[in-house]
Coordinates of C-alpha atoms in Angstrom, one line a residue:
Chain A
X1 CA 192.8 198.0 168.0
X2 CA 196.1 197.3 169.8
X3 CA 199.6 198.4 169.0
X4 CA 201.5 195.4 167.7
X5 CA 204.4 194.2 169.8
X6 CA 206.9 191.6 168.6
X7 CA 208.1 188.7 170.7
X8 CA 211.7 188.6 171.9
X9 CA 213.7 185.4 171.5
X10 CA 212.6 184.5 175.0
X11 CA 209.0 185.2 174.1
X12 CA 209.3 182.9 171.1
X13 CA 210.8 180.2 173.3
X14 CA 207.8 180.6 175.7
X15 CA 205.4 180.3 172.7
X16 CA 207.1 177.1 171.6
X17 CA 206.8 175.7 175.1
X18 CA 203.1 176.4 175.0
X19 CA 202.8 174.7 171.6
X20 CA 204.7 171.7 173.0
X21 CA 203.0 171.3 176.3
X22 CA 199.6 173.0 176.5
X23 CA 198.2 173.8 173.1
X24 CA 196.9 170.3 172.3
X25 CA 194.9 170.3 175.5
X26 CA 193.0 173.4 174.4
X27 CA 194.7 175.7 176.8
X28 CA 194.4 179.4 176.0
X29 CA 197.3 180.9 174.0
X30 CA 199.8 182.9 176.1
X31 CA 198.9 186.2 174.6
X32 CA 200.1 188.0 177.7
X33 CA 203.6 187.5 176.2
X34 CA 202.7 190.2 173.7
X35 CA 202.3 192.8 176.5
X36 CA 205.0 191.6 178.9
X37 CA 208.1 193.6 178.5
X38 CA 210.2 190.6 179.3
X39 CA 208.9 188.6 176.4
X40 CA 208.0 191.2 173.8
X41 CA 209.1 194.7 172.6
X42 CA 207.8 197.6 170.6
X43 CA 207.7 197.3 166.9
X44 CA 208.6 200.2 164.6
X45 CA 206.9 201.6 162.5
X46 CA 203.9 201.5 164.8
X47 CA 201.3 199.1 163.5
X48 CA 197.8 198.4 164.9
X49 CA 195.9 195.1 164.8
X50 CA 192.2 194.7 165.4
X51 CA 191.9 191.9 168.0
X52 CA 188.3 191.1 167.0
X53 CA 189.1 190.7 163.3
X54 CA 187.7 187.4 162.0
X55 CA 189.1 185.8 158.8
X56 CA 186.9 183.7 156.6
X57 CA 189.8 182.5 154.5
X58 CA 193.5 182.8 154.0
X59 CA 192.8 185.4 151.3
X60 CA 190.8 187.4 153.8
X61 CA 193.8 187.3 156.2
X62 CA 196.3 188.1 153.4
X63 CA 194.2 191.1 152.4
X64 CA 193.9 192.4 155.9
X65 CA 197.6 192.0 156.9
X66 CA 198.8 193.6 153.6
X67 CA 196.5 196.6 154.3
X68 CA 197.7 196.9 157.9
X69 CA 201.3 196.8 156.6
X70 CA 200.6 199.4 153.9
X71 CA 198.9 201.7 156.3
X72 CA 201.7 201.5 158.8
X73 CA 204.5 201.8 156.2
X74 CA 205.8 198.3 157.0
X75 CA 207.9 197.2 154.1
X76 CA 208.6 193.7 152.9
X77 CA 212.3 194.1 153.7
X78 CA 211.5 194.9 157.4
X79 CA 209.6 191.7 158.0
X80 CA 210.5 189.1 155.4
X81 CA 213.4 187.8 157.5
X82 CA 212.0 188.5 160.9
X83 CA 211.0 185.2 162.5
X84 CA 209.8 186.7 165.8
X85 CA 207.5 189.1 163.9
X86 CA 205.6 186.2 162.2
X87 CA 205.5 184.1 165.3
X88 CA 203.9 187.2 167.0
X89 CA 201.3 187.5 164.3
X90 CA 200.3 183.9 164.8
X91 CA 200.1 184.3 168.5
X92 CA 197.9 187.4 168.2
X93 CA 195.3 185.4 166.2
X94 CA 196.1 182.0 167.6
X95 CA 192.5 180.9 168.1
X96 CA 191.9 181.3 164.4
X97 CA 195.1 179.6 163.2
X98 CA 194.7 176.8 165.7
X99 CA 191.1 176.5 166.9
X100 CA 189.9 174.3 169.7
X101 CA 187.8 171.5 168.3
X102 CA 184.5 170.0 169.6
X103 CA 186.5 167.8 172.0
X104 CA 188.2 170.8 173.6
X105 CA 191.5 170.0 172.0
X106 CA 193.7 171.5 169.3
X107 CA 195.4 169.9 166.4
X108 CA 198.9 171.3 166.5
X109 CA 200.9 170.3 163.4
X110 CA 204.6 169.7 164.0
X111 CA 207.7 168.5 162.2
X112 CA 209.1 165.9 164.5
X113 CA 212.3 165.4 162.5
X114 CA 213.1 169.1 162.0
X115 CA 215.9 169.7 164.5
X116 CA 215.7 173.4 164.1
X117 CA 212.0 174.2 164.3
X118 CA 209.4 171.6 165.2
X119 CA 206.5 174.1 164.8
X120 CA 207.1 175.8 161.4
X121 CA 203.4 176.4 160.9
X122 CA 203.6 178.8 163.8
X123 CA 207.2 179.9 164.1
X124 CA 209.0 180.3 160.7
X125 CA 212.0 178.1 160.3
X126 CA 215.2 180.1 159.7
X127 CA 217.4 179.0 156.9
X128 CA 221.0 180.1 156.2
X129 CA 222.4 180.1 152.7
X130 CA 225.5 181.8 151.5
X131 CA 226.1 183.6 154.8
X132 CA 222.6 185.1 154.7
X133 CA 219.6 184.2 156.7
X134 CA 216.0 184.0 155.4
X135 CA 212.7 182.4 156.5
X136 CA 211.2 179.3 155.0
X137 CA 207.8 180.8 154.5
X138 CA 206.0 178.0 152.7
X139 CA 205.2 176.2 155.9
X140 CA 204.1 179.1 157.9
X141 CA 200.4 179.8 158.2
X142 CA 200.7 183.6 158.2
X143 CA 203.8 184.3 156.1
X144 CA 202.6 182.1 153.2
X145 CA 199.2 183.9 153.0
X146 CA 201.0 187.2 153.1
X147 CA 203.5 186.3 150.4
X148 CA 200.9 184.9 148.0
X149 CA 198.4 187.8 148.5
X150 CA 201.1 190.5 148.3
X151 CA 202.3 189.2 144.9
X152 CA 198.7 189.1 143.6
X153 CA 197.0 192.0 145.3
X154 CA 196.6 193.9 142.1
X155 CA 195.1 191.1 140.1
X156 CA 191.4 190.7 139.6
X157 CA 191.1 187.5 141.7
X158 CA 193.8 188.2 144.2
X159 CA 194.9 184.5 144.4
X160 CA 191.5 183.5 145.6
X161 CA 192.1 179.9 144.5
X162 CA 195.4 179.4 146.3
X163 CA 194.1 181.2 149.4
X164 CA 190.7 179.7 149.6
X165 CA 189.9 177.8 152.8
X166 CA 190.2 178.7 156.5
X167 CA 193.4 179.7 158.2
X168 CA 194.0 176.3 159.6
X169 CA 193.3 174.3 156.4
X170 CA 196.6 173.5 154.9
X171 CA 197.6 171.0 152.2
X172 CA 200.6 170.0 150.2
X173 CA 199.2 172.1 147.3
X174 CA 199.6 175.4 149.1
X175 CA 203.1 174.4 150.4
X176 CA 204.2 173.4 147.0
X177 CA 202.8 176.6 145.5
X178 CA 204.1 178.9 148.2
X179 CA 207.5 177.3 148.1
X180 CA 208.1 178.3 144.5
X181 CA 208.6 182.0 143.9
X182 CA 208.3 181.3 140.1
X183 CA 204.7 180.3 140.8
X184 CA 203.4 182.7 143.4
X185 CA 205.0 185.7 141.6
X186 CA 203.5 184.7 138.2
X187 CA 200.1 186.2 138.1
X188 CA 199.4 184.6 134.7
X189 CA 200.2 181.1 136.0
X190 CA 198.0 181.6 139.0
X191 CA 195.3 182.8 136.5
X192 CA 195.8 179.5 134.5
X193 CA 195.5 177.5 137.8
X194 CA 192.2 179.3 138.3
X195 CA 191.0 178.5 134.9
X196 CA 191.8 174.8 135.4
X197 CA 190.8 174.0 138.9
X198 CA 188.3 176.6 140.1
X199 CA 184.6 175.8 140.2
X200 CA 183.3 179.2 139.5
X201 CA 179.7 178.3 140.1
X202 CA 180.2 176.9 143.6
X203 CA 183.2 179.0 144.5
X204 CA 185.4 176.0 145.4
X205 CA 188.4 174.1 144.0
X206 CA 187.4 171.1 141.9
X207 CA 187.6 167.7 143.6
X208 CA 190.8 165.9 142.9
X209 CA 192.8 168.9 141.7
X210 CA 195.6 168.1 144.2
X211 CA 195.6 164.3 144.0
X212 CA 199.2 163.7 143.1
X213 CA 198.5 160.5 141.2
X214 CA 195.9 162.1 139.0
X215 CA 196.9 163.3 135.5
X216 CA 196.9 167.0 135.2
X217 CA 196.9 167.7 138.9
X218 CA 198.2 171.0 140.2
X219 CA 201.5 169.3 141.2
X220 CA 202.0 168.1 137.6
X221 CA 201.4 171.7 136.5
X222 CA 203.5 173.7 138.9
X223 CA 206.3 171.1 139.4
X224 CA 206.9 168.7 136.5
X225 CA 205.4 170.6 133.6
X226 CA 206.6 174.0 134.7
X227 CA 210.2 172.8 135.0
X228 CA 210.0 171.3 131.6
X229 CA 208.2 174.2 129.9
X230 CA 210.5 176.8 131.3
X231 CA 213.3 175.5 129.1
X232 CA 211.4 176.6 126.0
X233 CA 208.6 178.9 127.1
X234 CA 208.2 182.0 129.2
X235 CA 205.1 181.8 131.2
X236 CA 205.6 185.2 132.7
X237 CA 205.0 186.9 129.3
X238 CA 202.0 184.6 128.4
X239 CA 198.5 185.4 129.5
X240 CA 196.6 183.0 131.7
X241 CA 194.6 181.8 128.7
X242 CA 197.7 181.4 126.5
X243 CA 199.3 179.2 129.2
X244 CA 196.0 177.3 129.6
X245 CA 195.7 176.7 125.9
X246 CA 199.3 175.5 125.6
X247 CA 198.9 172.7 128.2
X248 CA 199.3 169.1 127.0
X249 CA 196.5 166.6 126.7
X250 CA 196.7 165.4 130.3
X251 CA 195.0 168.6 131.3
X252 CA 192.1 168.1 129.0
X253 CA 190.1 166.4 131.8
X254 CA 190.1 169.7 133.7
X255 CA 189.4 171.7 130.6
X256 CA 186.3 169.6 129.9
X257 CA 185.0 170.2 133.3
X258 CA 185.3 173.9 132.7
X259 CA 183.5 173.8 129.5
X260 CA 180.7 171.5 130.7
Chain B
X1 CA 232.9 159.3 135.0
X2 CA 232.7 162.4 132.7
X3 CA 229.3 163.6 131.7
X4 CA 227.9 166.2 129.4
X5 CA 224.6 168.0 129.2
X6 CA 222.9 168.3 125.9
X7 CA 220.6 171.2 125.1
X8 CA 217.9 170.0 122.7
X9 CA 215.6 172.9 123.2
X10 CA 217.1 175.2 120.6
X11 CA 217.4 177.8 123.3
X12 CA 220.7 179.8 123.0
X13 CA 223.0 180.7 125.8
X14 CA 223.5 184.4 126.5
X15 CA 227.2 184.4 127.3
X16 CA 228.3 186.3 130.4
X17 CA 230.5 188.6 128.4
X18 CA 227.3 190.0 126.8
X19 CA 226.1 191.2 130.2
X20 CA 227.7 194.0 132.1
X21 CA 225.8 194.4 135.4
X22 CA 226.3 196.1 138.7
X23 CA 224.3 196.8 141.8
X24 CA 224.5 200.4 142.8
X25 CA 223.7 201.5 146.3
X26 CA 221.3 204.3 146.9
X27 CA 221.3 205.9 150.3
X28 CA 218.4 204.6 152.4
X29 CA 216.6 203.2 149.3
X30 CA 216.6 200.0 147.4
X31 CA 219.7 199.5 145.3
X32 CA 219.6 199.7 141.5
X33 CA 220.3 196.8 139.2
X34 CA 222.1 198.4 136.3
X35 CA 222.7 196.2 133.2
X36 CA 224.1 196.9 129.8
X37 CA 224.1 194.4 127.0
X38 CA 226.5 193.9 124.1
X39 CA 224.9 191.1 122.0
X40 CA 227.6 191.4 119.3
X41 CA 230.0 189.5 121.5
X42 CA 227.9 186.4 120.8
X43 CA 227.4 186.4 117.1
X44 CA 224.9 183.5 117.2
X45 CA 222.5 185.8 119.0
X46 CA 222.4 188.2 116.1
X47 CA 219.9 185.9 114.3
X48 CA 217.3 186.7 116.8
X49 CA 214.4 188.8 115.7
X50 CA 214.9 192.4 116.7
X51 CA 211.2 192.4 117.9
X52 CA 211.9 189.7 120.5
X53 CA 211.6 191.0 124.0
X54 CA 214.4 191.1 126.6
X55 CA 213.6 190.5 130.2
X56 CA 215.8 190.5 133.3
X57 CA 214.4 188.3 136.1
X58 CA 215.9 189.2 139.5
X59 CA 215.2 187.4 142.8
X60 CA 216.4 186.9 146.3
X61 CA 215.0 184.1 148.4
X62 CA 211.2 184.2 147.9
X63 CA 211.1 187.6 146.3
X64 CA 211.1 188.2 142.6
X65 CA 211.0 191.1 140.1
X66 CA 210.9 191.2 136.3
X67 CA 212.4 194.1 134.4
X68 CA 211.4 194.8 130.8
X69 CA 214.4 195.9 128.7
X70 CA 212.4 196.4 125.5
X71 CA 213.2 194.8 122.2
X72 CA 216.3 192.8 121.3
X73 CA 217.0 195.2 118.5
X74 CA 216.6 198.2 120.6
X75 CA 217.4 197.3 124.2
X76 CA 216.6 200.0 126.8
X77 CA 216.6 199.9 130.5
X78 CA 213.2 200.5 132.1
X79 CA 212.6 203.8 133.9
X80 CA 212.9 202.1 137.2
X81 CA 215.6 199.5 137.9
X82 CA 215.2 199.7 141.7
X83 CA 215.3 196.3 143.5
X84 CA 212.6 197.6 145.8
X85 CA 210.6 194.4 146.0
X86 CA 213.4 192.1 146.9
X87 CA 213.8 190.8 150.4
X88 CA 217.5 191.7 150.6
X89 CA 219.1 194.8 149.4
X90 CA 222.7 193.5 149.7
X91 CA 222.7 191.0 146.8
X92 CA 220.5 189.6 144.1
X93 CA 220.5 186.8 141.6
X94 CA 219.3 187.4 138.0
X95 CA 218.8 185.7 134.6
X96 CA 218.4 187.4 131.3
X97 CA 215.8 186.0 128.9
X98 CA 215.0 186.8 125.3
X99 CA 211.4 185.9 124.5
X100 CA 209.3 186.0 121.3
X101 CA 205.6 185.4 121.7
X102 CA 206.0 183.3 124.8
X103 CA 208.9 181.2 123.3
X104 CA 212.2 181.3 125.1
X105 CA 214.8 182.0 122.5
X106 CA 217.8 182.6 124.7
X107 CA 218.7 182.8 128.3
X108 CA 221.8 183.5 130.4
X109 CA 222.9 181.4 133.3
X110 CA 222.2 182.7 136.8
X111 CA 224.3 185.7 137.8
X112 CA 224.8 187.2 141.2
X113 CA 225.4 190.8 142.0
X114 CA 226.0 192.4 145.4
X115 CA 227.1 195.7 146.8
X116 CA 230.5 194.1 147.6
X117 CA 230.7 192.5 144.2
X118 CA 230.6 195.5 141.8
X119 CA 231.0 193.5 138.6
X120 CA 230.1 190.0 137.4
X121 CA 232.0 189.4 134.2
X122 CA 233.3 186.4 136.2
X123 CA 230.8 183.6 137.1
X124 CA 232.4 183.6 140.5
X125 CA 232.1 186.3 143.2
X126 CA 234.8 188.9 143.3
X127 CA 235.4 188.9 147.0
X128 CA 234.1 187.0 149.9
X129 CA 233.6 188.1 153.5
X130 CA 235.3 186.1 156.2
X131 CA 236.2 186.5 159.8
X132 CA 239.2 185.5 161.9
X133 CA 240.9 186.4 165.1
X134 CA 242.8 189.5 164.0
X135 CA 243.7 190.8 167.5
X136 CA 243.0 194.5 167.5
X137 CA 243.1 194.9 163.7
X138 CA 239.6 195.5 162.5
X139 CA 239.9 194.0 159.0
X140 CA 242.3 192.8 156.3
X141 CA 242.3 192.2 152.6
X142 CA 243.6 188.8 151.7
X143 CA 244.8 188.6 148.1
X144 CA 247.7 186.7 146.4
X145 CA 248.2 185.2 143.0
X146 CA 247.0 181.6 143.7
X147 CA 244.1 182.5 145.9
X148 CA 240.8 181.1 144.7
X149 CA 239.0 184.3 145.7
X150 CA 240.2 187.4 147.5
X151 CA 238.9 187.7 151.0
X152 CA 237.7 190.6 153.0
X153 CA 238.5 189.3 156.5
X154 CA 236.9 191.0 159.5
X155 CA 237.9 190.7 163.0
X156 CA 235.7 187.9 164.4
X157 CA 235.0 189.8 167.6
X158 CA 233.7 192.7 165.7
X159 CA 231.8 190.4 163.2
X160 CA 230.1 188.4 166.0
X161 CA 229.1 191.5 167.9
X162 CA 227.6 193.1 164.8
X163 CA 225.8 189.9 163.9
X164 CA 224.3 189.6 167.5
X165 CA 223.1 193.2 167.3
X166 CA 221.2 192.3 164.2
X167 CA 223.3 194.4 161.8
X168 CA 225.9 192.1 160.1
X169 CA 228.9 194.0 159.0
X170 CA 228.4 193.0 155.3
X171 CA 225.0 194.7 155.4
X172 CA 226.2 197.8 157.2
X173 CA 226.4 200.7 154.7
X174 CA 228.4 202.9 157.0
X175 CA 231.1 200.3 157.6
X176 CA 231.3 199.1 154.0
X177 CA 231.4 202.7 152.8
X178 CA 234.5 203.3 154.9
X179 CA 236.2 200.0 154.0
X180 CA 235.5 199.6 150.3
X181 CA 237.7 202.4 148.9
X182 CA 240.6 200.9 150.7
X183 CA 239.7 197.4 149.5
X184 CA 239.5 198.7 145.9
X185 CA 242.8 200.5 146.3
X186 CA 244.5 197.5 147.9
X187 CA 243.2 195.2 145.2
X188 CA 244.4 197.5 142.3
X189 CA 247.8 198.1 144.0
X190 CA 248.2 194.4 144.2
X191 CA 247.1 193.7 140.6
X192 CA 248.7 196.7 138.8
X193 CA 251.7 197.5 140.9
X194 CA 252.4 194.3 142.8
X195 CA 251.9 192.0 139.9
X196 CA 252.7 194.5 137.1
X197 CA 249.8 193.0 135.3
X198 CA 249.3 193.2 131.6
X199 CA 246.0 195.0 131.9
X200 CA 244.9 194.7 128.3
X201 CA 245.2 190.9 128.4
X202 CA 243.6 190.7 131.8
X203 CA 240.6 192.7 130.8
X204 CA 239.2 189.5 129.3
X205 CA 240.4 187.2 132.0
X206 CA 237.4 185.2 133.3
X207 CA 238.7 185.0 136.9
X208 CA 238.3 187.5 139.7
X209 CA 241.4 189.3 138.5
X210 CA 239.8 190.3 135.2
X211 CA 236.6 191.2 137.0
X212 CA 238.4 193.7 139.2
X213 CA 240.3 195.2 136.3
X214 CA 237.0 195.6 134.3
X215 CA 235.3 197.2 137.3
X216 CA 238.2 199.6 137.7
X217 CA 238.2 200.4 134.0
X218 CA 234.4 201.1 134.1
X219 CA 235.0 203.7 136.8
X220 CA 237.6 205.5 134.6
X221 CA 236.6 204.6 131.1
X222 CA 238.4 207.4 129.3
X223 CA 241.9 206.9 130.7
X224 CA 243.8 203.7 130.0
X225 CA 245.8 202.3 132.9
X226 CA 249.5 202.4 132.4
X227 CA 251.3 199.4 131.0
X228 CA 254.5 198.2 132.6
X229 CA 257.4 197.8 130.2
X230 CA 260.4 195.5 131.0
X231 CA 262.6 198.5 131.3
X232 CA 264.2 199.4 134.6
X233 CA 264.5 203.0 133.8
X234 CA 260.8 203.2 133.2
X235 CA 259.8 201.7 136.5
X236 CA 259.6 205.0 138.5
X237 CA 257.4 206.5 135.8
X238 CA 255.2 203.4 135.8
X239 CA 254.8 203.5 139.6
X240 CA 253.9 207.1 139.5
X241 CA 251.3 206.7 136.7
X242 CA 249.9 203.6 138.1
X243 CA 249.4 205.2 141.6
X244 CA 247.8 208.1 140.0
X245 CA 245.4 206.0 137.9
X246 CA 244.5 203.9 140.9
X247 CA 243.9 207.0 143.0
X248 CA 241.6 208.4 140.2
X249 CA 239.6 205.1 140.1
X250 CA 239.1 205.1 143.9
X251 CA 238.1 208.8 143.7
X252 CA 235.5 208.0 141.0
X253 CA 234.2 205.0 143.0
X254 CA 233.7 207.2 146.0
X255 CA 232.0 209.9 144.0
X256 CA 229.7 207.4 142.3
X257 CA 228.5 206.2 145.6
X258 CA 228.6 209.6 147.4
X259 CA 230.4 207.7 150.2
X260 CA 231.3 210.7 152.4
X261 CA 227.8 212.3 152.1
X262 CA 226.2 209.0 153.0
X263 CA 228.5 208.5 156.0
X264 CA 227.5 212.0 157.2
X265 CA 223.8 211.1 156.7
X266 CA 224.3 207.9 158.5
X267 CA 225.7 209.6 161.6
X268 CA 229.3 209.4 160.7
X269 CA 229.8 213.1 161.6
X270 CA 229.0 212.9 165.3
X271 CA 231.6 214.1 167.7
X272 CA 233.1 212.0 170.3
X273 CA 234.8 212.8 173.6

């Protein structure tokens, strides 16, 4: 266990330089930044991270980080707008978020056209609105898993569907989900997503659930249909089964898979 | 080209005058979102089943909370109206929804409350923060009749320094605690004494002027503000009564937020020199 330190702005700049220049070549992550007083500083309240912790899935990571925060008394308000904090979390477990492949290289996703942050998967993009700053969490590997798990930690399935897959497996589905607070905060809707797309027997998401052109895909559910339904229905006060039963015909394909 | 939106859903609009909301600061804790409803101001709502549920959905950025206000026929605030789960404790957006068995019967438009905006009868904010070069003057209240929105103008040197240090002035409880009584007093001096406003008429004004008057009235609900009569001999009496009423409003505002106690707790009692 090590005491968690948070990167300074200079430390984040160094991390970004590593992502730009060395990460793809499989170079080791500059974790020394997290102990160097020039590039990192103490974080309060004191929080400890287990360096050897392995995460099998995003849910596993979310569960761990929420427990660490709870044990240390780290509140959501302390960290939800702290870019350097989340960049530091990624750096601490960089090998798991951005592993070296069999060719000795790393796949380092980037947003070339984003003039503010080219590496939002690793360093959260800061957004300013109405004079206040916040973080765009939906593209960040760690912040997204934290947000989704934290909202659903007291449910039976703890968002296992949305947070299935390894830390570096990332699709449009999770970004679309995590970018909508009316989705990630609605336990009943997430329950309905589970009923529709989760293959309980094999513990995986059903093939094609996130194919945008497919009728009844998760995008149709959480984007188009939800926007339409919220004019006449309140999915927050409906159970997962009630939402599931109220879905139109285009979702029958998935319902049949469930009953077969 | 003019355009109109048509609502074919049957969903009713909960008008803003039905909702009286404020965000109350609690020292070192999450603020409270306190809301009262008066459905009778929108007669069309009275056809809704008394067993329908009333919810307040509050959010800030990616954080969200739902508050259960019970039944439409017997609306009661939940035991806990703390905005503890929201990412920011300085402001919040919210919508009121009336729901029956999953069907949305009525909803309000989005409202915003903040610690610097004590009332939201107006759809617009009550005051906005700004910064300018004010020399050595720390802050100034900008308000005049045609202003779109009153401005609390901070000295830009101070504003920038606070922002760089990670504690923006508008989020600084100590600073705002010291400033807001004077802002309220300045605003009421302008509205009541400067403009000699007809307060009874302005109470329903949808602009920031009415919102400030309603907020002041809510702080001193049992004493009506004085009315100015077009009578020169009565002016001194009006000025005296108006000043006294404003002073009582500011006093009650300070009491309701325990401003001095909070300043002392926040280190405002340290000695210098």
